[in-house]
PDB file of C-alpha atoms and ligand atoms in Angstrom:
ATOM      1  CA  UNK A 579     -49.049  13.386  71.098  1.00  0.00           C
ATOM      2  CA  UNK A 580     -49.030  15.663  67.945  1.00  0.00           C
ATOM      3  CA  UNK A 581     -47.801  13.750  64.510  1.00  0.00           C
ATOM      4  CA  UNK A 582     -47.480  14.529  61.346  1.00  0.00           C
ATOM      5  CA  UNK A 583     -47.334  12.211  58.541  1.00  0.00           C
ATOM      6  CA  UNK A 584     -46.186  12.378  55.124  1.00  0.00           C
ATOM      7  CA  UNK A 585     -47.378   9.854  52.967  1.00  0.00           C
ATOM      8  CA  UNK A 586     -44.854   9.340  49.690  1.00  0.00           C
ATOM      9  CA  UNK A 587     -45.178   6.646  46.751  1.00  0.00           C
ATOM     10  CA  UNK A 588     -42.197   5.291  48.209  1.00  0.00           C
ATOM     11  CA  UNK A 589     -41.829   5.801  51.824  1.00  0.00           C
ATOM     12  CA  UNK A 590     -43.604   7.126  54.559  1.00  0.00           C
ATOM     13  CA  UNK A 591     -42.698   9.912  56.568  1.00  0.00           C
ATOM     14  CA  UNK A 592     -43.564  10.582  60.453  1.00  0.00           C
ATOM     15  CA  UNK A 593     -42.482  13.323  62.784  1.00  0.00           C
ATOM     16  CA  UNK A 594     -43.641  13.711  65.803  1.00  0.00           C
ATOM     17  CA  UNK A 595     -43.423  15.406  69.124  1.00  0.00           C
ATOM     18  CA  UNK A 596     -42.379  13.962  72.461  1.00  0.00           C
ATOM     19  CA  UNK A 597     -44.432  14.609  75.720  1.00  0.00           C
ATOM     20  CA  UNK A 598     -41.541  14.644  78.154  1.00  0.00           C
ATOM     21  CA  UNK A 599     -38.749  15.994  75.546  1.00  0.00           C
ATOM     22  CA  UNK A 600     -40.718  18.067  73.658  1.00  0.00           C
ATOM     23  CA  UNK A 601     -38.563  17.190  70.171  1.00  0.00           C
ATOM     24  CA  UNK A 602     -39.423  16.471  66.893  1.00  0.00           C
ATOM     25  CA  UNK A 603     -38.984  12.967  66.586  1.00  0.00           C
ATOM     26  CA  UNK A 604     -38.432  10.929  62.815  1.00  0.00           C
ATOM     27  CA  UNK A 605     -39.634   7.618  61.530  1.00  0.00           C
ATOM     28  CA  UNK A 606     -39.679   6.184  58.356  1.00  0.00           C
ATOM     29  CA  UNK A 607     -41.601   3.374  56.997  1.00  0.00           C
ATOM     30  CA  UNK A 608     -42.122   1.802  53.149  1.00  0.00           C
ATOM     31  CA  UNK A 609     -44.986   2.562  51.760  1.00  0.00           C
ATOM     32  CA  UNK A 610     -45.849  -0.733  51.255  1.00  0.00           C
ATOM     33  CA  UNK A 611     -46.653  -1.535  54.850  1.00  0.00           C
ATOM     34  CA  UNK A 612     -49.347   0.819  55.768  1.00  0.00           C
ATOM     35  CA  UNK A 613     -50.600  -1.513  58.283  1.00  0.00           C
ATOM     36  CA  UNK A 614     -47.723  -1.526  60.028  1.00  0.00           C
ATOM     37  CA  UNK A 615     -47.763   2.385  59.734  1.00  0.00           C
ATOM     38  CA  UNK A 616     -51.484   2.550  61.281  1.00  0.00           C
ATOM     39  CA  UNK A 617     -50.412  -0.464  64.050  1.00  0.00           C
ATOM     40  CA  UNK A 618     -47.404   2.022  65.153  1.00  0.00           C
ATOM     41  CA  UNK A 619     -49.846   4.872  64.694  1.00  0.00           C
ATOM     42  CA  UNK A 620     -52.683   3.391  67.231  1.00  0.00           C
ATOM     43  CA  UNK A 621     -50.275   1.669  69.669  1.00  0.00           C
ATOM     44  CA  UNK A 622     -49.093   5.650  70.482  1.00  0.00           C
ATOM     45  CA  UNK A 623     -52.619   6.163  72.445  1.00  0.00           C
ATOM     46  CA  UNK A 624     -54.296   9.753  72.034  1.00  0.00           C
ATOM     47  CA  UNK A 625     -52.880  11.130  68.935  1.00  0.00           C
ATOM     48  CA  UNK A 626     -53.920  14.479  66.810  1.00  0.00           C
ATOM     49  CA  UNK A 627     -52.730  13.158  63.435  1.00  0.00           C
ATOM     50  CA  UNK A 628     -52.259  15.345  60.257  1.00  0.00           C
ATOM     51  CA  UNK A 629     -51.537  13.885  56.949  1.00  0.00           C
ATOM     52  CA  UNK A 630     -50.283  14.987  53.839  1.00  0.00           C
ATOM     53  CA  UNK A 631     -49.596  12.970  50.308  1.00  0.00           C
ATOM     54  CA  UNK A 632     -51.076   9.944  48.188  1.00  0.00           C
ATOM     55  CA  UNK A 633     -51.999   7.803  50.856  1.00  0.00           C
ATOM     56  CA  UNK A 634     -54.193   9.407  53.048  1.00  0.00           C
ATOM     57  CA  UNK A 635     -57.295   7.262  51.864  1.00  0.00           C
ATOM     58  CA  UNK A 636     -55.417   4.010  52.646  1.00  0.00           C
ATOM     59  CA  UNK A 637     -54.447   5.052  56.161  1.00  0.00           C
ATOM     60  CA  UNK A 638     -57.740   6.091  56.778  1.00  0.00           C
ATOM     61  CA  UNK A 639     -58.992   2.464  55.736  1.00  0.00           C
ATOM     62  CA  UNK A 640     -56.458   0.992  58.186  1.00  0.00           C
ATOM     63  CA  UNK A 641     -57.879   3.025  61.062  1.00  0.00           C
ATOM     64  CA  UNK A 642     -56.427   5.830  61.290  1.00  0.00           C
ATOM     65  CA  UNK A 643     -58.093   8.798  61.343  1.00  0.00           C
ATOM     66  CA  UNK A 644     -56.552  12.450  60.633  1.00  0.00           C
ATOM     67  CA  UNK A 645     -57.767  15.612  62.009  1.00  0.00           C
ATOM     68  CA  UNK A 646     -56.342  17.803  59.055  1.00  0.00           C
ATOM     69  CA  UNK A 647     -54.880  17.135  55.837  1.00  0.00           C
ATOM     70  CA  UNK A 648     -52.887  19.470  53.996  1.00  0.00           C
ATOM     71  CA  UNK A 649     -51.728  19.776  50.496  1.00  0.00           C
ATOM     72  CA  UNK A 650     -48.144  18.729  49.785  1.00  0.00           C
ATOM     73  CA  UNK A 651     -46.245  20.997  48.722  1.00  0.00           C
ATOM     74  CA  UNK A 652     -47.573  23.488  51.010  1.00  0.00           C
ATOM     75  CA  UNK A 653     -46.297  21.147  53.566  1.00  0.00           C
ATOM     76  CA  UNK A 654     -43.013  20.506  52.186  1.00  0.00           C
ATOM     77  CA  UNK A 655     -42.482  25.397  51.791  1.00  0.00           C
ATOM     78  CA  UNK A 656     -43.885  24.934  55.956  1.00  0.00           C
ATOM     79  CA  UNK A 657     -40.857  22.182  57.044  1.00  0.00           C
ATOM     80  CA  UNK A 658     -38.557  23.518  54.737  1.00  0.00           C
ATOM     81  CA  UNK A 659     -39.193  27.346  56.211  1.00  0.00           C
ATOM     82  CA  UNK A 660     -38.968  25.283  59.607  1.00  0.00           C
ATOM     83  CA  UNK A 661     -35.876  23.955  58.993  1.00  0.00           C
ATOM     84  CA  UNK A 662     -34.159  26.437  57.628  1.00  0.00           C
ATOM     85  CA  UNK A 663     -35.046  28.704  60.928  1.00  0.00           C
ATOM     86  CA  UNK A 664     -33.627  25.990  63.060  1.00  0.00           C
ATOM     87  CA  UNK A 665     -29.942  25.758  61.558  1.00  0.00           C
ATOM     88  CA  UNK A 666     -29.982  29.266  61.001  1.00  0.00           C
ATOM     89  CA  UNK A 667     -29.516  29.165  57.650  1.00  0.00           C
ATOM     90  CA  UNK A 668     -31.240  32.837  57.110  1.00  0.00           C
ATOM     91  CA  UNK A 669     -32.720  32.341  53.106  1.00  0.00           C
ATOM     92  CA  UNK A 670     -35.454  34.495  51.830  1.00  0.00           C
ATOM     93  CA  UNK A 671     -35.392  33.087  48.271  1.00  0.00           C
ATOM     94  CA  UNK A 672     -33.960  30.107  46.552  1.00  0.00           C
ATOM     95  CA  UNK A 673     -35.022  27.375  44.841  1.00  0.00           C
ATOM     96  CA  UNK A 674     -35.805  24.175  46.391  1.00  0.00           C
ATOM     97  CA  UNK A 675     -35.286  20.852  44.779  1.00  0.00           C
ATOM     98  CA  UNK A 676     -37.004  17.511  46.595  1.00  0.00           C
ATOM     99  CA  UNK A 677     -35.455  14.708  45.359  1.00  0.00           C
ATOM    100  CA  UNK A 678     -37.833  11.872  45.942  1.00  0.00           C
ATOM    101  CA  UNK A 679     -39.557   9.151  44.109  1.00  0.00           C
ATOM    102  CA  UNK A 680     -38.994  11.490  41.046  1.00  0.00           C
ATOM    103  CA  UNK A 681     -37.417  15.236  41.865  1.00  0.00           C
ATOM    104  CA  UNK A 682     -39.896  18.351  42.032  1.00  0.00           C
ATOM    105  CA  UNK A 683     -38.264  21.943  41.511  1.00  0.00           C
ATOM    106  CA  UNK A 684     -40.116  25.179  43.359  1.00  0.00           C
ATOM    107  CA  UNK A 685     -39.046  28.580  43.778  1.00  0.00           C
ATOM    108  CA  UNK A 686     -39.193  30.118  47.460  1.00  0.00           C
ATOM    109  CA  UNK A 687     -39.396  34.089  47.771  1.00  0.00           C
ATOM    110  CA  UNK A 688     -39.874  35.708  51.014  1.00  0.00           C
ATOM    111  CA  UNK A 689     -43.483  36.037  50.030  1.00  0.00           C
ATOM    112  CA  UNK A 690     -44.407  33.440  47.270  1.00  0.00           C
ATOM    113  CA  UNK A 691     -43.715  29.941  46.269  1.00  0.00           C
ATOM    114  CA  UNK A 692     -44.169  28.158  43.387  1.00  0.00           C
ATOM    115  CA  UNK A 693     -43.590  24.514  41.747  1.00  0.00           C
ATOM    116  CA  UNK A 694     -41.466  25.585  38.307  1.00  0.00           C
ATOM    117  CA  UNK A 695     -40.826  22.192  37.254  1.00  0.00           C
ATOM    118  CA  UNK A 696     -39.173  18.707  38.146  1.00  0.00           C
ATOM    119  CA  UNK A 697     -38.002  15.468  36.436  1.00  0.00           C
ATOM    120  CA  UNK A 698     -39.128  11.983  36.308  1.00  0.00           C
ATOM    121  CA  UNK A 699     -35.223  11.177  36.942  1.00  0.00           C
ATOM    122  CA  UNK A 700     -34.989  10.899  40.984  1.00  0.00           C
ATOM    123  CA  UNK A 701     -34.585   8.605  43.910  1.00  0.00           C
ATOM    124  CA  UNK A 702     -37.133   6.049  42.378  1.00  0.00           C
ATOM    125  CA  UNK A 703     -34.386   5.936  39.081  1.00  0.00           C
ATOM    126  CA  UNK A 704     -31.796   4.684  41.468  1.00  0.00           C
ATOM    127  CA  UNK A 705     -33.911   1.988  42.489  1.00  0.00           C
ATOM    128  CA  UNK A 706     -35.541   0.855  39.706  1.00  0.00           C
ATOM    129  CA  UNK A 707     -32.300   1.253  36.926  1.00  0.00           C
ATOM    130  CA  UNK A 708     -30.125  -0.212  39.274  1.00  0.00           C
ATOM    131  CA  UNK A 709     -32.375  -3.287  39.468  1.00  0.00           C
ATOM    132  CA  UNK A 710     -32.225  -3.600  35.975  1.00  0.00           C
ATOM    133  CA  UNK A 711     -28.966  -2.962  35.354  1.00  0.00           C
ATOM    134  CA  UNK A 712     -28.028  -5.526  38.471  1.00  0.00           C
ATOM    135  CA  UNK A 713     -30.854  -7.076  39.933  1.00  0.00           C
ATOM    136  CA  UNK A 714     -30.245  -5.306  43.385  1.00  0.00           C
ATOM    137  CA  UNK A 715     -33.321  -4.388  44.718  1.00  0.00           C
ATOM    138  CA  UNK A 716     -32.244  -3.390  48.499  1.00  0.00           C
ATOM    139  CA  UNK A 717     -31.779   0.218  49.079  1.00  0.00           C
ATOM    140  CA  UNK A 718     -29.182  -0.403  51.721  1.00  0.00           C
ATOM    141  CA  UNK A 719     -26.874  -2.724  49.648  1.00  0.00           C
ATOM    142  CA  UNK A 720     -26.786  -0.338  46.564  1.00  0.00           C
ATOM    143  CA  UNK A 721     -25.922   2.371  48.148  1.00  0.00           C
ATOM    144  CA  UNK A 722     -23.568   0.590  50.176  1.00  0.00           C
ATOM    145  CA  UNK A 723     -21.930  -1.322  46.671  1.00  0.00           C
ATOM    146  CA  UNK A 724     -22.286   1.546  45.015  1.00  0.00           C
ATOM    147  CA  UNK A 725     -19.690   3.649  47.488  1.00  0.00           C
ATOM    148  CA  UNK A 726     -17.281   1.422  46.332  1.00  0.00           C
ATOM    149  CA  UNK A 727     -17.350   1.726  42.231  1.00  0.00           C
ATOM    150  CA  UNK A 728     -15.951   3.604  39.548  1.00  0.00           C
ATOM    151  CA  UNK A 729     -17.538   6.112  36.762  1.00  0.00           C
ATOM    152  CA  UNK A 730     -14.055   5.918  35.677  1.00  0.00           C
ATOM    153  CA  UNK A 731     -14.689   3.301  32.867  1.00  0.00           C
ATOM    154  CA  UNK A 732     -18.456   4.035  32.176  1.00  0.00           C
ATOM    155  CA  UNK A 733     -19.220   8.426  31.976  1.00  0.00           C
ATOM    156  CA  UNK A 734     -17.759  10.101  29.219  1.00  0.00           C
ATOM    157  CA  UNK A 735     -16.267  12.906  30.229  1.00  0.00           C
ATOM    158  CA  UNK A 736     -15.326  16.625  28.759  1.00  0.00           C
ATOM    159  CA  UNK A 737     -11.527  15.669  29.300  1.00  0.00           C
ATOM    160  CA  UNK A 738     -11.602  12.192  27.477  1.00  0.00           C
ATOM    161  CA  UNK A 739     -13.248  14.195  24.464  1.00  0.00           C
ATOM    162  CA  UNK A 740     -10.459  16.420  24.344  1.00  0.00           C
ATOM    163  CA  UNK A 741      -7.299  13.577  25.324  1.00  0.00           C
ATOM    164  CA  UNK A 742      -5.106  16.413  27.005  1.00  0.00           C
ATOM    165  CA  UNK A 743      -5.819  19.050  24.992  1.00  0.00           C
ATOM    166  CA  UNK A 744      -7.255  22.752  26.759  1.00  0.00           C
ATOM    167  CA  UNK A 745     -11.187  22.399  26.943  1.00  0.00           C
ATOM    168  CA  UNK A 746     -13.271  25.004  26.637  1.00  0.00           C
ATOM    169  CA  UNK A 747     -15.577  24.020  29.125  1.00  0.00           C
ATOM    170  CA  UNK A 748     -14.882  22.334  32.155  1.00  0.00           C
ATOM    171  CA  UNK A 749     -13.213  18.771  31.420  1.00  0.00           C
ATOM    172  CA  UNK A 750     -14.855  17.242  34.855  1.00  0.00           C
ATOM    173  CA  UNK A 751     -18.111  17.999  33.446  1.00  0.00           C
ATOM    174  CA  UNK A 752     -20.054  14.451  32.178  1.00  0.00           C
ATOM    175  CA  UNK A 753     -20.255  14.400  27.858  1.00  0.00           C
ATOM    176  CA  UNK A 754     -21.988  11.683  28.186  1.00  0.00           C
ATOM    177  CA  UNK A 755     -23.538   9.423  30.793  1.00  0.00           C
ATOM    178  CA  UNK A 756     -23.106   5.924  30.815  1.00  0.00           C
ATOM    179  CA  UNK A 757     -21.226   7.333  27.116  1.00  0.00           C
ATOM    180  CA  UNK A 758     -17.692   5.200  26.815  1.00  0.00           C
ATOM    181  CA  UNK A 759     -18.911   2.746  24.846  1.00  0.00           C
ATOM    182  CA  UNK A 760     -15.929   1.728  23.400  1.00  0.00           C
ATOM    183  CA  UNK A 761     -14.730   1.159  27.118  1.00  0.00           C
ATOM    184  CA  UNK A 762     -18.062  -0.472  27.821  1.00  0.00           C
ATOM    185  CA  UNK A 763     -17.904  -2.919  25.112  1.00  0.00           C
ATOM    186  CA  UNK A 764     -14.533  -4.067  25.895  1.00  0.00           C
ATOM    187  CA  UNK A 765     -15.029  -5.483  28.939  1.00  0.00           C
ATOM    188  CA  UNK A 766     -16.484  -9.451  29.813  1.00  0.00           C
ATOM    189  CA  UNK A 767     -18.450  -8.500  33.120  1.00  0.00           C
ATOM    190  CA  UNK A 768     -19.195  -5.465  33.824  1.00  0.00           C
ATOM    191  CA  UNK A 769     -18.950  -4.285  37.918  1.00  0.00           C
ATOM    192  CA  UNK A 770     -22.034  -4.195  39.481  1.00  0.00           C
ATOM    193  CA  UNK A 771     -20.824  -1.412  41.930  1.00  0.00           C
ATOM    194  CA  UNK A 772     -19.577   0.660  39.077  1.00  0.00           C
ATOM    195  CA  UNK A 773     -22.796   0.577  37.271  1.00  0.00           C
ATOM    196  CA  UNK A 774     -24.138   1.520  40.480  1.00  0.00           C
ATOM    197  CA  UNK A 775     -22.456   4.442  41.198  1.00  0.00           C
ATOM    198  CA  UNK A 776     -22.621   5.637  37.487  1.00  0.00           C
ATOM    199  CA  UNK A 777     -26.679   5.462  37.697  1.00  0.00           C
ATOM    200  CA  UNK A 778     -26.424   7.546  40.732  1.00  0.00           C
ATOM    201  CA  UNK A 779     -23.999   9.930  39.030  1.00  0.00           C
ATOM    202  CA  UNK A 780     -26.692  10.169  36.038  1.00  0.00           C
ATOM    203  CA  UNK A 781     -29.495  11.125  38.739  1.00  0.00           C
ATOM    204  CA  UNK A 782     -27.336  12.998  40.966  1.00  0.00           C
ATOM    205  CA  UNK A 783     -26.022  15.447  37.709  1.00  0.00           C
ATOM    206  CA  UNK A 784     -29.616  15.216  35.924  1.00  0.00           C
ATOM    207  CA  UNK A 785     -31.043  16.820  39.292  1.00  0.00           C
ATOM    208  CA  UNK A 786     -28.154  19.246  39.946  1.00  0.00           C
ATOM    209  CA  UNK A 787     -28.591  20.691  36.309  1.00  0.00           C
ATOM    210  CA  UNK A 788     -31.803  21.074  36.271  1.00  0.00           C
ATOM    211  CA  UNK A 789     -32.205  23.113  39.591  1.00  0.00           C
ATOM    212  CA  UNK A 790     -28.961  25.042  38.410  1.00  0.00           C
ATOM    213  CA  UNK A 791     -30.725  26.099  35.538  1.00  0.00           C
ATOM    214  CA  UNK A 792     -34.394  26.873  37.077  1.00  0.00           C
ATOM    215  CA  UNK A 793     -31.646  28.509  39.713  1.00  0.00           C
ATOM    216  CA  UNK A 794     -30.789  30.978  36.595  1.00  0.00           C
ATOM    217  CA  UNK A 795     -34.178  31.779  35.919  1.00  0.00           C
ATOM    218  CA  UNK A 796     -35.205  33.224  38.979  1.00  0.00           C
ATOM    219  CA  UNK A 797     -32.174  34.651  39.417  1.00  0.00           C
ATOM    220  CA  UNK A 798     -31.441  33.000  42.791  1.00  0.00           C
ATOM    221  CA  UNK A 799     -28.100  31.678  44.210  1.00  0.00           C
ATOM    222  CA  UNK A 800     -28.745  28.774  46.273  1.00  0.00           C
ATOM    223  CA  UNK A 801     -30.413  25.203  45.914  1.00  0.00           C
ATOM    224  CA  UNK A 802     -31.552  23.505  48.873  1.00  0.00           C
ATOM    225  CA  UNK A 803     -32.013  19.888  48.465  1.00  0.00           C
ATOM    226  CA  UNK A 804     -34.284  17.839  50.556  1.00  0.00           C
ATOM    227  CA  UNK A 805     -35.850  14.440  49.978  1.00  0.00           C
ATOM    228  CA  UNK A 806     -35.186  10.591  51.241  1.00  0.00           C
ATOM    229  CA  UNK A 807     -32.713   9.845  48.201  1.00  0.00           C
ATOM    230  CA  UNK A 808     -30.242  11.560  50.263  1.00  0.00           C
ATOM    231  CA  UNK A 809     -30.617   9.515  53.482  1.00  0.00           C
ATOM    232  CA  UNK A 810     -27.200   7.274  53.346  1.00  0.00           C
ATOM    233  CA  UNK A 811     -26.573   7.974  50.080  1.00  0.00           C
ATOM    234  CA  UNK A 812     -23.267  10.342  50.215  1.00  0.00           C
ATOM    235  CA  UNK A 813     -22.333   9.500  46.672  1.00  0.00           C
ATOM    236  CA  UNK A 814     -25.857  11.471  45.375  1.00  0.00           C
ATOM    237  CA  UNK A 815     -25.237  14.426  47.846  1.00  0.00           C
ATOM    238  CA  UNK A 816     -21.959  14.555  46.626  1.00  0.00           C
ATOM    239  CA  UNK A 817     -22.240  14.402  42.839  1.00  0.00           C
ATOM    240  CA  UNK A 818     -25.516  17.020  43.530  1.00  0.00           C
ATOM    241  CA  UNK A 819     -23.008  19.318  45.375  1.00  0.00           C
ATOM    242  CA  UNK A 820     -20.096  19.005  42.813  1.00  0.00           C
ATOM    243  CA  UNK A 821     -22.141  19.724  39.868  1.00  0.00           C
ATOM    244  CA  UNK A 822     -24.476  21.998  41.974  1.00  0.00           C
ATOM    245  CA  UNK A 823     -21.515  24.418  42.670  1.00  0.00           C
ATOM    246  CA  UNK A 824     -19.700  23.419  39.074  1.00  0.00           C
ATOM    247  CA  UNK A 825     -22.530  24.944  37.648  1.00  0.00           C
ATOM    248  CA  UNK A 826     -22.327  28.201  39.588  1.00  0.00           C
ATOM    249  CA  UNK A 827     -24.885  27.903  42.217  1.00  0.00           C
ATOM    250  CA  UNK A 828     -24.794  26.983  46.578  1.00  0.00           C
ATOM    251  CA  UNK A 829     -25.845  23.853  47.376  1.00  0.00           C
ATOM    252  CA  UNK A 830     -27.379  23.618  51.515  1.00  0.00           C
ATOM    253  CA  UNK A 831     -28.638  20.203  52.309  1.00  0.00           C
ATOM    254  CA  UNK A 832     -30.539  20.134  55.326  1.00  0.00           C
ATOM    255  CA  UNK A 833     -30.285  17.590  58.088  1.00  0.00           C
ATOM    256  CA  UNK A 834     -33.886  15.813  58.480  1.00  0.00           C
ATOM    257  CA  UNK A 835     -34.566  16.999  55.027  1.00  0.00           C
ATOM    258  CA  UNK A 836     -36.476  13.695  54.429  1.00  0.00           C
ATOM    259  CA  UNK A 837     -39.219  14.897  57.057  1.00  0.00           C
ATOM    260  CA  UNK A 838     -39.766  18.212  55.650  1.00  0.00           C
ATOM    261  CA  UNK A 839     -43.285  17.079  54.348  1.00  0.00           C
ATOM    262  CA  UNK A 840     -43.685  15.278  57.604  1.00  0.00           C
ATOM    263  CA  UNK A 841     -43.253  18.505  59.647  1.00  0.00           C
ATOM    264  CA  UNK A 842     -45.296  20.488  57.798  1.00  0.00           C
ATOM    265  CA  UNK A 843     -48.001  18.319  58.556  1.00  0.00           C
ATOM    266  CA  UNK A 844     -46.859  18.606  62.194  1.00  0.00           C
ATOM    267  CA  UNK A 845     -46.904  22.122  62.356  1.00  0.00           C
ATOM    268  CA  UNK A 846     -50.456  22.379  60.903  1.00  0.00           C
ATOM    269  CA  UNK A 847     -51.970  20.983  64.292  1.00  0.00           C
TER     270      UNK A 847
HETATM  271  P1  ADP B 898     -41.687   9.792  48.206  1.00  0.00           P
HETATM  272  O1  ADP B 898     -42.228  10.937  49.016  1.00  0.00           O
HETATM  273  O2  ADP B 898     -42.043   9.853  46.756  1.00  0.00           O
HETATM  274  O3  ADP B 898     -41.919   8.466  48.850  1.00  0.00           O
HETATM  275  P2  ADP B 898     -38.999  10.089  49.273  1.00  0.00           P
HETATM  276  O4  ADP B 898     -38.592  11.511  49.524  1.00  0.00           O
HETATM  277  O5  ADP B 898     -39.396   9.304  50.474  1.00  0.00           O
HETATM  278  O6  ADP B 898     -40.101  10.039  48.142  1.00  0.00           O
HETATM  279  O7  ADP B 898     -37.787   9.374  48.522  1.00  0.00           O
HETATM  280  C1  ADP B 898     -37.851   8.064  48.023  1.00  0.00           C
HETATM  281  C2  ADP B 898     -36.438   7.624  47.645  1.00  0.00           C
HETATM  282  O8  ADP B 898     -35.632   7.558  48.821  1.00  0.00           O
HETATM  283  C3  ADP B 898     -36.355   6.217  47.046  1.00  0.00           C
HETATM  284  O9  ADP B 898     -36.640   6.225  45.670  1.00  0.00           O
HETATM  285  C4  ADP B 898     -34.920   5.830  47.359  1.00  0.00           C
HETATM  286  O10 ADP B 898     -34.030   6.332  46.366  1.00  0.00           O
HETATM  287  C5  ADP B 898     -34.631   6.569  48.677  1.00  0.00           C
HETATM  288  N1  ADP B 898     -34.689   5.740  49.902  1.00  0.00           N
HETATM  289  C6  ADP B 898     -34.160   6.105  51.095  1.00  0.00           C
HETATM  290  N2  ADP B 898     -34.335   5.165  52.024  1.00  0.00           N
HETATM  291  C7  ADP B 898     -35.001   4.149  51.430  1.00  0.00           C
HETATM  292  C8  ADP B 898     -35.471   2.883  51.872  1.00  0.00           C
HETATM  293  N3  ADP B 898     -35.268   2.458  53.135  1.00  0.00           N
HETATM  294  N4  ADP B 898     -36.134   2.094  51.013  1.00  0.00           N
HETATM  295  C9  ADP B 898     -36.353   2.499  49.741  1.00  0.00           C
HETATM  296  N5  ADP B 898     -35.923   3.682  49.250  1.00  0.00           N
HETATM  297  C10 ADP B 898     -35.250   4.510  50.074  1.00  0.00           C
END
């Protein structure tokens, strides 16, 4: 058994390969419960393990122990390149956004790679703003509550600026999020699914812009977006796709785009 692990503040990544199917396989664990991780690990029998992330040393305490290690990001170019080749989705360069705990912005060539940026606004924003802002803490249930709100009352947008009048910009593009005040203010209770799905418009437009904009510095046309934030959540992928293509760039999300990390390390052994 050959398995590669990818180790994240948040969650942890696995994919692995099959004897008798000879697949990739995914699991996903939180990071919290690396003993769990190493039990799952060790029950397997014979493994060749390769890790990659901020956890290696703990997994190593828990008994675990890694032929190779390899260096994140490099890991993350690897599953992405990987992926990519398996939908054939032919890209030679583009820039690639991983929207995880926070969101970290690279720029693939055919030849080079390179981190150009990121934000501390990401998947770990969701979580931790919509706690505060509801007390939800379960990843499941938000996104699940937050399917079912309105921005409606909360995100100021270009067209409520200019009440009917011809915008010059775009009047679906945000003014201001989390900006109607006055609309705010007026109301006794504010929903709990509508501040939900406003936080994840905020992260969702916040990581759209800035990829659009690193996009327009390398002069490339397409964003792919990997990372766990999307698993379930179809209100992120779709406000990253709307404002993605708003802004004048091709979103591709890739299917398994969780694991890229998680592959890399896979393909190392
Ligand atoms: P990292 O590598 O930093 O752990 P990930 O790519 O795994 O980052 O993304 C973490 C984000 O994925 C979380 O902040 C959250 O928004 C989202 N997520 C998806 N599934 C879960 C889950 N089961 N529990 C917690 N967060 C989850």
């Amino acid at each position: 058994m050959k398995l590669g692990i990818d180790a994240g503040g948040t969650l942890i990544k696995m994919a692995y390969i099959e004897e008798e199917s000879g697949s990739i396989q995914y699991r996903t664990f939180p990071a919290s419960h690396i003993e769990a991780v190493a039990d799952w690990i060790l029950k397997l029998g014979p493994a060749e393990v390769c890790v990659t992330g901020g956890k290696v040393k703990q997994l190593e305490a828990c008994g675990v122990q890694p032929l190779a290690g390899i260096v994140e990001f490099e890991a993350t170019y690897h599953g992405v390149r990987y992926l990519l080749k398996e939908t054939g989705t032919p890209l030679e360069s583009f820039i690639l956004t991983n929207v995880g705990t926070g969101t970290s912005i690279h720029y693939l060539s055919e030849h080079t790679h390179r981190r150009v940026g990121g934000t501390g606004v990401g998947g770990g924003t969701i979580m931790g703003l919509s706690y505060a802002l509801t007390g939800l803490a379960d990843y499941e249930e938000l996104v699940r509550s937050a399917a079912n709100g309105s921005r409606e009352g909360i995100d100021l947008k270009v067209r409520h600026i200019y009440e009917g009048a011809e915008p010059p910009i775009p009047g679906e593009l945000t003014a201001s999020n989390f900006g109607r005040l006055n609309m705010l203010a007026a109301l006794d209770k504010l929903s709990p699914s509508d501040l939900l799905s406003s936080v994840i418009g905020l992260v969702g437009e916040t990581v759209a812009t800035t990829s659009v904009l690193a996009a327009g510095q390398f002069g490339a046309g397409t964003v792919v977006f990997i990372g766990s934030s999307f698993i379930r959540n179809d209100l992120l992928k779709e406000a990253v796709e709307g404002y993605t293509k708003l802004r004048g760039a091709a979103p591709v999300f890739l299917e398994n785009g969780a694991y890229c990390g998680a592959i890399g390390a896979l393909l190392q052994l």
